[in-house]
XYZ file of N, CA and C in Angstrom:
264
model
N 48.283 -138.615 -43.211
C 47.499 -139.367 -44.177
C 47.623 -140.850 -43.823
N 46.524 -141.755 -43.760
C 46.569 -143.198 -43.386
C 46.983 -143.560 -44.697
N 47.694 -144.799 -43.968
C 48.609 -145.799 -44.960
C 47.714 -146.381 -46.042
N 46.600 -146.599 -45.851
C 45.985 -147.068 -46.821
C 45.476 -146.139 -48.086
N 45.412 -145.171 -47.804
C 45.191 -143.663 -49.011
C 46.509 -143.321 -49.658
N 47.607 -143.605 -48.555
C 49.239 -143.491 -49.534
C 49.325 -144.704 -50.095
N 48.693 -146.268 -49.948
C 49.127 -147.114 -50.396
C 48.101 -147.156 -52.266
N 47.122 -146.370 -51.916
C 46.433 -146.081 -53.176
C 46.773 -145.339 -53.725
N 47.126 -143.912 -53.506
C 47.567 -142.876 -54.083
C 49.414 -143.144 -55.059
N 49.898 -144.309 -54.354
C 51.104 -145.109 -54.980
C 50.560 -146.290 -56.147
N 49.922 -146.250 -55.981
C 49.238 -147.573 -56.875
C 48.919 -146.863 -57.913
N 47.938 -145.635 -58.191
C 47.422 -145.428 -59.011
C 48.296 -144.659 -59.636
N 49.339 -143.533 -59.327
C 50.332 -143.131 -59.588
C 51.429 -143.833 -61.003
N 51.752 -145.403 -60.245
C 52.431 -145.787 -60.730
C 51.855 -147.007 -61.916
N 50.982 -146.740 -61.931
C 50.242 -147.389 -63.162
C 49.709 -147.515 -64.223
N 49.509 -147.639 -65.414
C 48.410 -147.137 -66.402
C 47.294 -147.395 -66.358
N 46.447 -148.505 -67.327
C 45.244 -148.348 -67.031
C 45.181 -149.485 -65.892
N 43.939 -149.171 -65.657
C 43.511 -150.058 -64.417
C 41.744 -150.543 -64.126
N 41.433 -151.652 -63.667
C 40.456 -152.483 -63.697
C 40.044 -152.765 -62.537
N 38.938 -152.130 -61.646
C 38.276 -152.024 -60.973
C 37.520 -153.573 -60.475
N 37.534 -154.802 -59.553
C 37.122 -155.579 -59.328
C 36.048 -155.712 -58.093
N 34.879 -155.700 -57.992
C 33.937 -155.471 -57.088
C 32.853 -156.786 -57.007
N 33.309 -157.025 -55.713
C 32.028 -158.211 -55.615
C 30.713 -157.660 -55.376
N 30.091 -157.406 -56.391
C 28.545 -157.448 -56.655
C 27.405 -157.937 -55.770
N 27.674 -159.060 -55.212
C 26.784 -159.501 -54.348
C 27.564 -161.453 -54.200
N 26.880 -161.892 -52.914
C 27.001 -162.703 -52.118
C 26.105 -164.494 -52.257
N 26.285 -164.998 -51.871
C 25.086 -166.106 -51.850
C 25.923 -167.052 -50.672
N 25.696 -167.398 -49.624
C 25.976 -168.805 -48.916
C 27.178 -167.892 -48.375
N 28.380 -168.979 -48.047
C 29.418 -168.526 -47.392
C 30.581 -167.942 -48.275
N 30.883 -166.656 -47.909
C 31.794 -166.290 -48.657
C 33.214 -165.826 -48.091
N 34.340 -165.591 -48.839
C 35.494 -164.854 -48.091
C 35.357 -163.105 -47.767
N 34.646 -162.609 -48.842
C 34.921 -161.198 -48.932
C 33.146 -161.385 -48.632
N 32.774 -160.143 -48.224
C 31.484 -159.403 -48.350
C 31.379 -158.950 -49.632
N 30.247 -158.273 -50.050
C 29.502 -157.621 -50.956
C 30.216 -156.173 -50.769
N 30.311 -155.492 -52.025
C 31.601 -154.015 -51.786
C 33.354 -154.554 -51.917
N 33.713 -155.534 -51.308
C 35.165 -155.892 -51.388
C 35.553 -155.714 -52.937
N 36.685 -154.990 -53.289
C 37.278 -154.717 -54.554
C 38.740 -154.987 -54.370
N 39.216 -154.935 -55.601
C 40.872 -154.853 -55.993
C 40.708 -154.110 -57.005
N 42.293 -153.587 -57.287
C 42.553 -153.191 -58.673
C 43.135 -153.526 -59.191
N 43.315 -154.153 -60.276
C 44.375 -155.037 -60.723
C 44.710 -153.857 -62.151
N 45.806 -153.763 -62.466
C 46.621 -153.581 -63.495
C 47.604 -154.219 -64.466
N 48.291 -154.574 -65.365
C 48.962 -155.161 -66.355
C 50.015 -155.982 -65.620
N 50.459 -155.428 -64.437
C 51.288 -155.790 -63.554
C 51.577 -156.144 -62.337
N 50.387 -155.186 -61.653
C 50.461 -155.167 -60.300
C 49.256 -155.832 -60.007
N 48.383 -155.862 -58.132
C 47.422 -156.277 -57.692
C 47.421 -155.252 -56.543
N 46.599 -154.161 -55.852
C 46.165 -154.197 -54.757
C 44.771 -154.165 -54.230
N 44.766 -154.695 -53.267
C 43.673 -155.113 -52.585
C 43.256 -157.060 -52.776
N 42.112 -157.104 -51.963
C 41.691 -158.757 -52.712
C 40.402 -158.951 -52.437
N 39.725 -159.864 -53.221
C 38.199 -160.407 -53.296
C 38.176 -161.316 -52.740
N 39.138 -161.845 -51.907
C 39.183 -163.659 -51.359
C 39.791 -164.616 -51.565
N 40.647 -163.814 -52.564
C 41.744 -165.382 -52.725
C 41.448 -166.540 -53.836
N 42.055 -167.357 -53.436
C 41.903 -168.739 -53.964
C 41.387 -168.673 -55.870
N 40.519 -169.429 -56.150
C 40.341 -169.544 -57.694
C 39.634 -168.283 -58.240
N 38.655 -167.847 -57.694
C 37.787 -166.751 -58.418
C 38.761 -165.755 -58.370
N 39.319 -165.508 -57.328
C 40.450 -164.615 -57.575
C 41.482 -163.873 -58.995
N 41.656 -165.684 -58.780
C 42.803 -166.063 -59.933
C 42.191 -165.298 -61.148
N 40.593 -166.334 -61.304
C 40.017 -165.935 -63.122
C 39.870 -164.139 -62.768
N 38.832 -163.698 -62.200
C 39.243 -162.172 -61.954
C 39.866 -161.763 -62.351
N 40.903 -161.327 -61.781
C 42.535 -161.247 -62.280
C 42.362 -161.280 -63.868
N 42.721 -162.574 -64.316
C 42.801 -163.088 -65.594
C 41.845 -162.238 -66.350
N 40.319 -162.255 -65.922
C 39.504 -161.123 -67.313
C 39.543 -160.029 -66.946
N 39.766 -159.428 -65.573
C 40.372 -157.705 -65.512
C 41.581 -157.334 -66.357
N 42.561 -158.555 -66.721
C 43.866 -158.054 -67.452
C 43.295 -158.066 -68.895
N 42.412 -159.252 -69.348
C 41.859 -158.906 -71.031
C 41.288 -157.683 -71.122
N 40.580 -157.633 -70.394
C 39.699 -156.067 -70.500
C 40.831 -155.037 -71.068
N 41.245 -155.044 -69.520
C 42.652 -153.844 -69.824
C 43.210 -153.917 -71.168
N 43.388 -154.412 -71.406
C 43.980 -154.708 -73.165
C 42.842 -154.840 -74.359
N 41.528 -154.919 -74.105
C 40.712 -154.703 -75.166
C 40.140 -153.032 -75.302
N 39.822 -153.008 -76.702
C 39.769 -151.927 -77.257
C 38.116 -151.841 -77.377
N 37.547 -152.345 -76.550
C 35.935 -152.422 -76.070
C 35.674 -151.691 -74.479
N 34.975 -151.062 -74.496
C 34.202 -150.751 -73.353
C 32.772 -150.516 -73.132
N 32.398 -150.495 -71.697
C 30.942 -150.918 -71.790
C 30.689 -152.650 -71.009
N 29.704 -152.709 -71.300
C 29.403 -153.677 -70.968
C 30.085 -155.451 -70.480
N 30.227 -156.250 -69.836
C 30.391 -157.503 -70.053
C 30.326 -158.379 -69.087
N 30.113 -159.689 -69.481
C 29.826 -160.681 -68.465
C 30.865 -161.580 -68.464
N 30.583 -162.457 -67.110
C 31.577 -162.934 -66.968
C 30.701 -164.579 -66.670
N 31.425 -165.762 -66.820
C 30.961 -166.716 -66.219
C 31.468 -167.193 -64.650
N 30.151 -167.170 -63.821
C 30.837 -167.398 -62.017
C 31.192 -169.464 -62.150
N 31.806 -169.531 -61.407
C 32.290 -170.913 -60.678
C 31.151 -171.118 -60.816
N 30.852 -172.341 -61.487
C 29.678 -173.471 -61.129
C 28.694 -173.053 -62.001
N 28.758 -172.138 -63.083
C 27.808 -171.667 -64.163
C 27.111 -170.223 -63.663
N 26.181 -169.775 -64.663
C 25.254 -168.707 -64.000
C 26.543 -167.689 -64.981
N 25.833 -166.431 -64.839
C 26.722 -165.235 -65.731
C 26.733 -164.181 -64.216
N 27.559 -163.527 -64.429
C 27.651 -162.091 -63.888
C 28.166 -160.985 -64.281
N 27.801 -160.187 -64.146
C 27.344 -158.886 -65.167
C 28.637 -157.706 -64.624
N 29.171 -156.794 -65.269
C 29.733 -155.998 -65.182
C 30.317 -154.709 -65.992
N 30.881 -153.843 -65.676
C 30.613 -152.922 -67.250
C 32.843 -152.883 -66.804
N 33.107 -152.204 -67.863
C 34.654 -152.597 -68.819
C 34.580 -150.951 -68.942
């Protein structure tokens, strides 16, 4: 089994819920392509979208989610204004 299917199959294992992060789409120069995900959980991180600030907020509203008692729908605000869309 490749390391990367045991390194998921350990992740998800050892976690509760968990929050799916997917870059949606692209514009100009980016770190990650379009498809690049993480999963972030209450505690942990694997995988990455690119680093640096968007990262960070990511992170930050994948962990509210995880802890709200809402699902479905929600947006998010990108760097520099504009909304982006995602479902919880």
């Amino acid at each position: 089994m490749n390391s990367n299917v045991q390194s998921l199959k350990a992740f998800l294992a050892g976690q509760g819920r968990i929050a799916l992060v997917e870059v949606a789409g692209t514009k100009g120069s980016t770190p990650r392509e379009k498809g690049a995900f993480m999963l972030v959980s209450a505690s942990a991180i694997l995988g990455t979208i690119g680093g640096g600030q968007l990262e960070y907020m990511a992170i930050d509203k994948a962990r509210q989610m995880l802890f709200s008692p809402l699902e479905g729908e929600m947006a998010a605000k990108r760097p520099g204004g504009g909304l982006s869309e995602g479902t919880a």
